[in-house]
XYZ file of C-alpha atoms in Angstrom:
577
model
C -0.147 0.315 -0.093
C 1.243 3.625 -0.748
C 1.522 4.345 3.150
C 3.205 7.977 2.051
C 0.921 10.812 3.693
C 0.365 13.917 1.140
C -0.457 16.697 4.322
C 0.803 20.512 4.149
C 4.141 21.436 4.330
C 5.345 17.824 2.777
C 7.354 18.196 -0.962
C 5.299 15.272 -3.599
C 7.819 12.690 -4.912
C 6.746 12.414 -8.401
C 9.824 10.062 -9.300
C 9.512 7.007 -7.481
C 7.507 4.652 -9.647
C 5.584 0.621 -9.655
C 3.571 -1.032 -11.291
C 0.056 -1.117 -11.480
C -2.734 -1.861 -13.387
C -6.134 0.397 -14.663
C -9.331 -0.966 -15.826
C -13.079 1.164 -16.349
C -15.563 2.876 -18.423
C -16.022 5.249 -20.476
C -19.294 6.750 -21.065
C -20.406 10.553 -22.726
C -22.685 13.474 -20.928
C -25.640 10.914 -21.733
C -24.155 8.062 -19.957
C -23.621 6.520 -23.076
C -20.873 3.974 -23.664
C -17.641 6.016 -25.776
C -16.333 3.535 -28.386
C -12.889 4.059 -29.279
C -11.470 6.311 -27.155
C -7.346 6.449 -26.660
C -6.365 5.421 -23.219
C -3.269 6.214 -21.600
C -1.494 5.375 -18.455
C 2.470 4.584 -18.501
C 3.606 4.059 -21.583
C 1.284 2.000 -22.374
C -2.041 3.048 -24.832
C -5.147 1.243 -25.238
C -8.681 1.525 -27.106
C -12.546 1.472 -25.495
C -14.338 -1.142 -27.033
C -18.026 -0.845 -28.113
C -19.245 -1.176 -24.536
C -16.353 2.011 -22.971
C -14.325 -0.392 -21.039
C -10.406 -0.363 -21.068
C -8.025 -2.026 -19.538
C -4.056 -2.084 -19.350
C -1.972 -3.941 -17.186
C 2.095 -3.644 -15.659
C 2.374 -0.384 -16.627
C 4.769 1.610 -14.293
C 3.403 4.844 -13.368
C 4.236 7.665 -10.948
C 3.100 6.241 -7.305
C 2.438 9.491 -5.864
C 0.191 10.600 -8.335
C -0.083 8.039 -11.259
C -2.438 9.222 -14.226
C -5.145 7.820 -16.381
C -5.861 10.072 -19.475
C -8.696 9.543 -21.721
C -9.276 11.212 -25.413
C -11.991 11.569 -27.958
C -12.428 13.760 -30.927
C -15.100 16.530 -29.136
C -14.702 15.529 -26.032
C -12.060 17.941 -23.113
C -9.638 15.588 -21.921
C -10.677 13.259 -19.156
C -7.818 12.609 -16.715
C -7.730 10.324 -13.452
C -5.003 10.765 -11.171
C -3.933 7.972 -8.367
C -1.992 6.787 -5.132
C -0.821 3.609 -7.653
C -0.290 0.378 -5.233
C 2.585 -2.131 -6.713
C 0.766 -4.701 -8.075
C -2.714 -3.664 -7.948
C -5.435 -2.758 -10.401
C -7.197 0.591 -10.152
C -10.747 0.826 -11.501
C -12.965 3.791 -12.759
C -15.865 5.190 -14.112
C -14.784 8.437 -16.043
C -17.697 10.297 -17.962
C -16.308 12.868 -20.953
C -17.715 16.334 -21.003
C -17.963 17.506 -25.145
C -16.182 20.612 -26.074
C -19.115 22.494 -26.356
C -18.828 26.363 -28.163
C -20.211 28.523 -25.213
C -19.777 31.249 -28.087
C -17.228 33.185 -30.305
C -15.059 36.120 -30.572
C -12.779 38.424 -32.299
C -9.115 38.453 -31.236
C -8.361 41.776 -31.824
C -11.512 43.657 -29.871
C -11.587 41.224 -27.169
C -15.202 40.310 -25.868
C -16.857 37.393 -23.495
C -18.706 34.659 -23.229
C -21.109 33.341 -20.760
C -22.600 29.763 -20.397
C -26.065 29.257 -19.120
C -24.834 28.484 -15.252
C -23.092 31.279 -15.115
C -19.635 30.701 -15.993
C -18.393 33.528 -18.105
C -14.660 34.603 -19.832
C -13.729 38.244 -20.834
C -10.893 38.932 -22.971
C -8.945 42.108 -24.052
C -8.376 42.776 -26.902
C -5.172 41.428 -28.423
C -4.928 38.858 -26.432
C -4.683 35.545 -28.539
C -1.678 34.303 -30.317
C -1.616 30.728 -31.849
C -0.208 28.281 -29.368
C 1.813 26.343 -31.605
C 3.691 29.758 -33.258
C 3.408 31.709 -30.936
C 2.295 34.488 -33.108
C -0.161 36.768 -32.312
C -3.986 35.504 -34.228
C -6.257 38.129 -35.163
C -9.298 35.884 -36.633
C -12.468 34.938 -34.939
C -11.896 32.507 -31.958
C -14.205 29.865 -30.913
C -14.656 29.294 -26.990
C -15.456 25.792 -25.907
C -16.016 26.234 -22.105
C -17.932 23.986 -19.594
C -18.309 24.437 -15.952
C -17.734 21.564 -13.202
C -20.225 22.002 -10.623
C -18.488 20.888 -7.018
C -21.717 19.958 -5.890
C -22.257 17.130 -8.287
C -22.985 13.699 -7.178
C -20.684 13.111 -10.806
C -18.027 15.098 -9.181
C -15.316 11.969 -9.634
C -16.406 10.884 -13.077
C -15.969 14.276 -14.621
C -13.027 16.065 -12.892
C -9.425 15.584 -14.035
C -7.099 14.814 -11.103
C -7.891 13.725 -7.392
C -8.450 16.555 -5.796
C -4.991 16.637 -4.387
C -2.907 20.324 -6.166
C 1.304 21.757 -5.381
C 0.890 25.073 -3.645
C 2.719 28.010 -4.174
C 5.680 26.624 -2.026
C 5.593 23.314 -4.042
C 4.432 21.384 -1.053
C 1.327 19.415 -1.828
C -1.890 20.009 -0.438
C -5.838 17.931 -0.171
C -7.893 20.196 -1.931
C -11.496 21.526 -1.158
C -13.329 22.342 -4.422
C -15.761 25.821 -5.387
C -15.964 24.714 -8.558
C -13.955 24.009 -11.712
C -13.871 25.066 -15.579
C -13.074 24.033 -18.636
C -11.360 26.110 -21.835
C -10.025 25.697 -24.917
C -10.212 28.028 -27.353
C -9.897 27.100 -31.754
C -8.847 29.760 -34.556
C -11.470 29.841 -38.019
C -9.365 26.607 -38.802
C -9.453 24.630 -35.964
C -5.551 25.629 -34.471
C -5.053 25.572 -30.765
C -5.043 28.627 -29.354
C -4.217 30.163 -25.810
C -4.177 33.612 -23.948
C -1.011 35.826 -25.493
C 2.223 36.471 -23.340
C 1.551 39.293 -21.346
C -2.038 38.655 -21.246
C -4.475 37.848 -18.999
C -8.308 36.246 -19.395
C -11.061 36.985 -16.448
C -13.183 34.006 -15.747
C -16.285 34.338 -13.589
C -17.315 30.731 -11.515
C -20.593 30.436 -10.483
C -21.006 29.246 -6.738
C -23.797 26.710 -5.916
C -25.996 28.188 -3.348
C -25.132 24.912 -1.039
C -21.483 25.909 -1.087
C -21.999 29.374 0.163
C -22.177 29.534 4.000
C -18.456 28.188 3.544
C -17.186 29.844 0.843
C -14.635 32.196 2.234
C -13.968 35.629 0.829
C -10.433 34.929 -1.112
C -9.791 31.577 -2.757
C -6.750 30.086 -4.457
C -7.169 29.522 -8.323
C -5.315 26.314 -9.282
C -4.378 25.394 -12.557
C -4.273 20.908 -13.849
C -0.951 20.081 -14.398
C -1.250 17.428 -16.964
C 2.381 16.439 -16.662
C 2.441 16.196 -13.074
C -1.189 14.634 -12.690
C -2.069 17.743 -10.021
C -3.296 20.958 -9.870
C -0.880 23.674 -9.134
C -1.599 26.805 -7.394
C -2.071 30.215 -9.525
C -3.943 32.835 -8.791
C -6.126 34.242 -6.662
C -10.380 34.375 -6.692
C -12.178 37.128 -5.412
C -16.030 36.378 -3.881
C -18.313 38.874 -5.435
C -21.782 37.647 -3.787
C -22.519 34.518 -5.575
C -19.667 33.795 -7.905
C -15.535 34.035 -7.930
C -13.659 36.095 -9.883
C -10.325 36.180 -11.470
C -8.082 36.231 -14.131
C -5.919 33.717 -15.692
C -2.530 33.430 -17.750
C -4.039 30.742 -20.343
C -6.641 27.924 -20.165
C -6.842 24.469 -19.630
C -8.750 23.114 -16.293
C -8.592 25.857 -13.667
C -10.358 25.156 -9.805
C -11.192 27.571 -7.022
C -10.128 25.418 -4.026
C -9.360 25.648 -0.096
C -6.060 23.714 0.509
C -6.475 20.798 3.544
C -4.786 18.531 4.891
C -5.029 15.014 3.196
C -3.907 11.250 4.138
C -4.548 7.840 2.327
C -7.645 5.494 3.194
C -7.623 2.095 2.270
C -10.066 -0.841 3.010
C -11.477 -4.444 1.402
C -15.304 -4.514 1.610
C -17.354 -7.686 1.527
C -20.468 -9.201 1.708
C -20.754 -13.001 3.733
C -16.700 -12.966 3.266
C -17.568 -12.607 -0.694
C -14.846 -9.537 -2.262
C -17.705 -6.723 -3.655
C -16.359 -5.349 -7.244
C -16.398 -2.462 -8.876
C -18.715 -0.118 -6.460
C -18.818 3.276 -5.450
C -17.456 4.113 -2.083
C -18.252 7.550 -0.970
C -16.179 9.435 1.733
C -17.663 12.471 2.949
C -16.565 15.227 5.977
C -19.568 14.996 8.267
C -19.544 18.541 9.481
C -19.312 19.360 5.795
C -21.011 16.586 3.465
C -20.261 18.327 0.067
C -16.555 18.208 0.782
C -16.538 14.830 -0.059
C -13.907 12.075 -2.287
C -15.051 8.941 -4.378
C -13.831 5.952 -5.658
C -14.716 2.346 -6.551
C -13.600 -0.990 -5.191
C -11.498 -3.001 -7.608
C -11.572 -6.602 -8.564
C -10.612 -7.791 -5.590
C -13.068 -5.597 -3.527
C -10.135 -2.857 -2.066
C -10.310 0.160 -1.927
C -7.802 3.369 -1.734
C -7.225 6.841 -1.959
C -7.056 10.539 -0.389
C -9.302 12.264 1.805
C -8.844 15.024 4.329
C -6.668 14.424 7.839
C -7.410 15.130 10.328
C -11.000 14.799 10.239
C -14.274 12.949 11.343
C -15.373 11.228 8.286
C -18.168 9.430 7.203
C -17.741 6.672 4.616
C -21.020 5.251 2.349
C -21.217 2.602 0.132
C -23.476 2.623 -2.816
C -25.828 0.131 -5.486
C -23.916 -0.974 -8.290
C -25.033 1.189 -11.313
C -27.079 5.061 -11.867
C -30.009 4.935 -8.727
C -26.915 5.770 -6.215
C -28.559 4.697 -3.237
C -26.616 4.504 0.272
C -26.786 0.584 1.639
C -23.958 1.246 4.032
C -22.148 3.811 5.903
C -19.781 4.161 9.193
C -18.485 7.081 10.593
C -14.034 6.993 11.627
C -11.574 10.164 12.879
C -8.385 10.638 10.999
C -4.639 12.132 11.572
C -1.683 12.628 9.659
C -0.659 9.167 8.935
C -2.682 6.680 6.765
C -5.649 5.134 7.471
C -6.273 1.467 6.929
C -10.137 0.501 7.721
C -9.209 -3.317 6.436
C -12.020 -5.777 6.044
C -15.395 -4.240 6.101
C -17.853 -6.400 6.223
C -21.855 -5.023 4.884
C -23.978 -6.835 6.702
C -26.270 -8.864 4.548
C -29.330 -7.765 6.663
C -28.918 -3.792 5.756
C -29.067 -4.564 2.142
C -30.102 -5.617 -1.543
C -27.416 -8.102 -2.197
C -27.384 -10.396 -4.966
C -24.426 -13.158 -4.583
C -23.571 -14.347 -8.586
C -22.380 -17.296 -9.309
C -22.219 -19.745 -12.731
C -20.186 -20.961 -14.817
C -19.002 -20.476 -18.722
C -18.571 -23.513 -21.277
C -16.716 -23.842 -24.558
C -18.049 -24.400 -28.120
C -17.012 -28.297 -26.871
C -18.494 -28.142 -23.991
C -15.523 -27.413 -21.526
C -14.838 -25.203 -18.520
C -13.963 -21.559 -20.327
C -10.255 -21.084 -18.647
C -9.214 -18.046 -20.130
C -12.628 -15.379 -20.441
C -15.158 -13.217 -18.771
C -18.747 -12.029 -18.341
C -20.014 -8.849 -19.137
C -23.068 -7.685 -17.291
C -25.342 -4.457 -18.242
C -27.406 -3.964 -14.430
C -28.919 -0.517 -13.244
C -28.018 1.089 -16.435
C -24.054 0.202 -16.690
C -21.700 -2.573 -17.837
C -19.420 -3.825 -15.409
C -16.839 -6.652 -16.886
C -16.411 -9.819 -14.060
C -13.189 -12.457 -15.554
C -13.521 -16.252 -15.070
C -11.481 -18.317 -12.974
C -9.589 -21.270 -14.383
C -12.418 -23.561 -14.036
C -14.654 -21.296 -16.181
C -16.151 -20.477 -13.005
C -17.423 -16.877 -11.768
C -18.370 -15.524 -8.371
C -19.159 -12.062 -7.012
C -21.516 -9.820 -5.091
C -23.244 -6.872 -5.845
C -25.549 -4.224 -4.556
C -28.405 -3.392 -6.662
C -31.092 -0.838 -6.279
C -34.042 -2.728 -7.173
C -35.743 -6.129 -6.591
C -35.808 -8.079 -8.724
C -33.195 -6.094 -10.708
C -32.781 -6.736 -14.332
C -29.626 -8.025 -16.069
C -28.372 -8.676 -19.160
C -25.077 -11.425 -18.349
C -22.979 -12.803 -21.580
C -19.735 -14.214 -21.444
C -16.649 -14.732 -23.987
C -14.030 -17.044 -24.750
C -10.624 -15.295 -24.987
C -9.148 -17.840 -25.869
C -11.419 -18.965 -29.262
C -12.560 -15.137 -29.332
C -16.207 -16.703 -29.307
C -19.437 -15.559 -27.522
C -22.387 -16.150 -26.131
C -26.241 -15.258 -26.984
C -27.743 -12.307 -24.500
C -28.843 -13.661 -21.280
C -31.546 -11.745 -19.578
C -32.042 -12.939 -16.019
C -33.497 -10.954 -12.922
C -30.806 -10.410 -9.916
C -32.584 -11.136 -6.292
C -31.067 -10.534 -3.115
C -29.163 -13.575 -1.747
C -27.817 -16.268 -3.588
C -28.300 -16.601 -7.847
C -27.296 -19.866 -9.831
C -26.734 -18.344 -12.987
C -27.504 -20.914 -15.336
C -24.659 -22.544 -17.466
C -23.693 -20.578 -20.253
C -22.134 -21.733 -23.503
C -19.639 -19.449 -25.607
C -19.713 -20.539 -29.053
C -20.952 -17.407 -31.133
C -18.742 -14.575 -33.104
C -17.717 -11.945 -30.375
C -19.240 -8.733 -31.786
C -16.686 -6.614 -34.033
C -15.155 -3.583 -33.869
C -18.379 -2.379 -36.307
C -20.892 -4.012 -34.435
C -23.904 -1.293 -33.233
C -26.756 0.305 -33.452
C -26.724 2.843 -36.430
C -28.675 5.857 -38.204
C -28.646 4.629 -41.912
C -28.942 7.899 -44.793
C -28.430 7.801 -48.897
C -29.997 6.276 -51.824
C -31.246 3.630 -53.961
C -30.166 4.493 -57.860
C -32.633 2.309 -59.226
C -34.687 3.858 -62.028
C -38.121 4.326 -61.534
C -37.560 3.372 -57.362
C -34.986 6.020 -57.386
C -35.103 7.109 -53.985
C -33.181 8.670 -50.622
C -33.966 7.244 -47.317
C -33.458 9.694 -44.048
C -31.880 7.597 -40.301
C -33.701 5.015 -41.233
C -32.481 2.167 -37.866
C -30.683 -0.127 -39.270
C -28.209 -2.894 -36.817
C -24.613 -4.203 -38.335
C -24.247 -7.839 -36.749
C -21.590 -9.906 -36.437
C -21.785 -12.677 -38.803
C -17.957 -13.349 -39.418
C -14.371 -11.766 -39.075
C -14.875 -8.463 -38.975
C -17.435 -9.208 -40.750
C -21.179 -7.211 -40.328
C -24.168 -7.490 -42.053
C -27.476 -5.481 -42.710
C -30.135 -6.093 -40.033
C -33.390 -4.183 -40.132
C -35.033 -3.942 -37.046
C -38.983 -3.190 -38.980
C -38.759 -6.170 -40.593
C -37.257 -8.168 -37.879
C -34.700 -9.926 -39.888
C -31.823 -9.370 -41.473
C -31.793 -7.273 -44.979
C -32.106 -3.385 -45.919
C -35.182 -1.153 -47.697
C -34.676 -0.652 -51.167
C -37.982 1.459 -52.129
C -41.208 3.356 -51.422
C -44.482 2.044 -52.062
C -47.564 3.838 -52.186
C -48.084 5.145 -48.872
C -44.374 6.417 -48.895
C -43.538 3.437 -46.726
C -40.010 1.540 -46.569
C -40.304 -1.826 -48.377
C -37.622 -4.582 -49.127
C -36.429 -7.540 -50.624
C -36.947 -9.757 -48.423
C -34.090 -11.968 -45.995
C -33.258 -13.171 -49.476
C -30.847 -9.853 -49.578
C -29.200 -9.568 -46.735
C -25.884 -7.688 -47.526
C -22.678 -8.199 -45.784
C -19.957 -5.918 -44.695
C -16.129 -7.152 -44.755
C -13.888 -4.509 -43.278
C -9.670 -4.742 -43.120
C -9.546 -4.621 -39.603
C -6.286 -2.752 -40.066
C -7.588 -0.158 -42.294
C -11.185 -0.242 -42.044
C -11.097 0.075 -45.502
C -14.124 -2.350 -46.862
C -12.928 -5.334 -48.901
C -16.105 -6.999 -49.981
C -19.526 -6.972 -50.156
C -21.346 -10.585 -50.114
C -25.136 -12.271 -49.456
C -25.348 -13.616 -45.894
C -28.406 -15.937 -47.955
C -28.571 -17.571 -50.680
C -30.721 -15.223 -53.148
C -28.938 -12.844 -55.593
C -24.968 -11.636 -56.416
C -24.095 -8.873 -53.944
C -21.151 -7.111 -54.716
C -19.334 -3.749 -53.670
C -20.203 -1.076 -56.456
C -18.396 -1.114 -59.430
C -20.095 2.057 -61.203
C -18.909 5.970 -62.246
C -19.532 7.373 -59.143
C -16.956 8.071 -57.271
C -17.144 5.910 -53.310
C -14.602 5.618 -50.891
C -15.776 2.426 -49.034
C -14.371 2.415 -45.149
C -15.304 3.050 -41.507
C -14.499 6.302 -39.927
C -12.807 5.596 -36.507
C -13.545 8.729 -35.398
C -16.930 9.867 -36.793
C -17.683 6.476 -36.271
C -19.515 6.461 -39.376
C -19.679 3.380 -42.163
C -19.721 4.547 -45.907
C -20.207 1.325 -48.336
C -21.721 1.385 -51.785
C -22.789 -2.233 -53.104
C -24.687 -3.343 -56.112
C -27.290 -6.047 -56.954
C -27.154 -8.754 -59.277
C -23.407 -7.035 -60.770
C -25.874 -4.259 -61.840
C -24.174 -0.250 -61.434
C -27.888 0.772 -62.081
C -29.172 -0.912 -58.799
C -26.905 0.137 -56.552
C -27.408 1.269 -52.916
C -25.016 4.708 -51.349
C -25.346 3.966 -47.597
C -23.524 6.258 -44.319
C -24.135 4.341 -41.498
C -24.108 6.814 -38.618
C -23.041 4.727 -35.033
C -25.492 5.594 -32.162
C -24.282 2.788 -29.487
C -23.967 -1.093 -29.035
C -26.904 -3.449 -29.613
């Protein structure tokens, strides 16, 4: 365990490294999985799958301030900092914020932008430079901005870091936040901009009413230092009624914080001696509940992180998922050194606890020795690995009784997956009937899509707009069109007299095959035994590929080798099936 306290007056150790692992799920502002995001910890980079899951094993990270950074086009970086423990894995749920344009202004004349929540940023004239070249910028400035509510129950998912910072004297502190902001400036051609040397921009943070009684008259400003994974003190903001107002010399993430003592908390949560993994834990100051820290147990039920020192605290354990039900709590006091809660045994009588067990078998009806199960419970995905005998056994705190759950299994050795099983979890022991993983694992191109395009056949020529389609894996890097409205594999082709889409029926079931290395479409063929289907070979220029940034499939295919009976489809990814 990392047993170095982080209290006022300590110089941070940012050189000692340990080998650790990190796993988790990334979602967008709507709590939908983010597919294809880049995730980096130490020197290792991973990519989120269709469920937003990532896993980085045995990477060297800074022991006292390890970071995991998520990047995805159109969103601010999601950055988490943690005290790494040698050989252990830390779990996160990371929620990304979109780079919403709050407003535009002319760099030469300056101006201001204000969000509906009250966050405001103002610029003097001629105060913008090109971030890459350092040259003065005079064109249109787009200001992307988000205010991070310090009282939000999702603060831990959204904010960068872990509420620790380096003060003006170089010492590490715990922090009590009164509001954060993310700001990015771009030019007319998308180039990154910054505040010019010797200039400052004004920034006004809204102050939530719940924090008004404890908010000081002045408060230090801190920016997030991505290279250190910690906030860094720079400047002061002044309280003016229901806002804090200050000036900054550059833009990234900014934070209004009161410094405080911090120490490391650790403990292992079990129920009936069974570890409770991936469960949210909140620790707050009893006299000031808004001063809180959040974390998650890892696969063994272990949780650790920095909490206020010399304080009377409350630990609360929450149900799995998005229902935010407190299922157990206990009070404790910290001093100036690390606090170990040991094994925290949560009584079954106090909570809705589902103990879930079962076995996964492969196509040969033998136990899967290398695999995992995925579950979707209370609107969240979670992954649990199997033991060498193909058995899973875990406890989960559930929101409802019964709690509808979707379960499916993956055999990593054979790259095969089971069908999705619907199961109602109940408090107590839940024995899941044996699941067989013997189908194709959904590919990178699998999911729900909105289809737009047109059919160029004379007489039946027409466009189609926002047609709900699913692309279902039917082979290695191969997905077939499935039309939910028709209830089968297939593709709409024309409209009838009532302006209703019709289709060929199941005799025409296009399959799109990709080269996963390049995302290029290499082939289109018919899943059924009907007419020949192939890639379009006519004179209209096309590029058949999957754009991993916009998550769109572009494919043009033709019926019976006729270029006059072709379909030109653009499919925009909506989410996993």
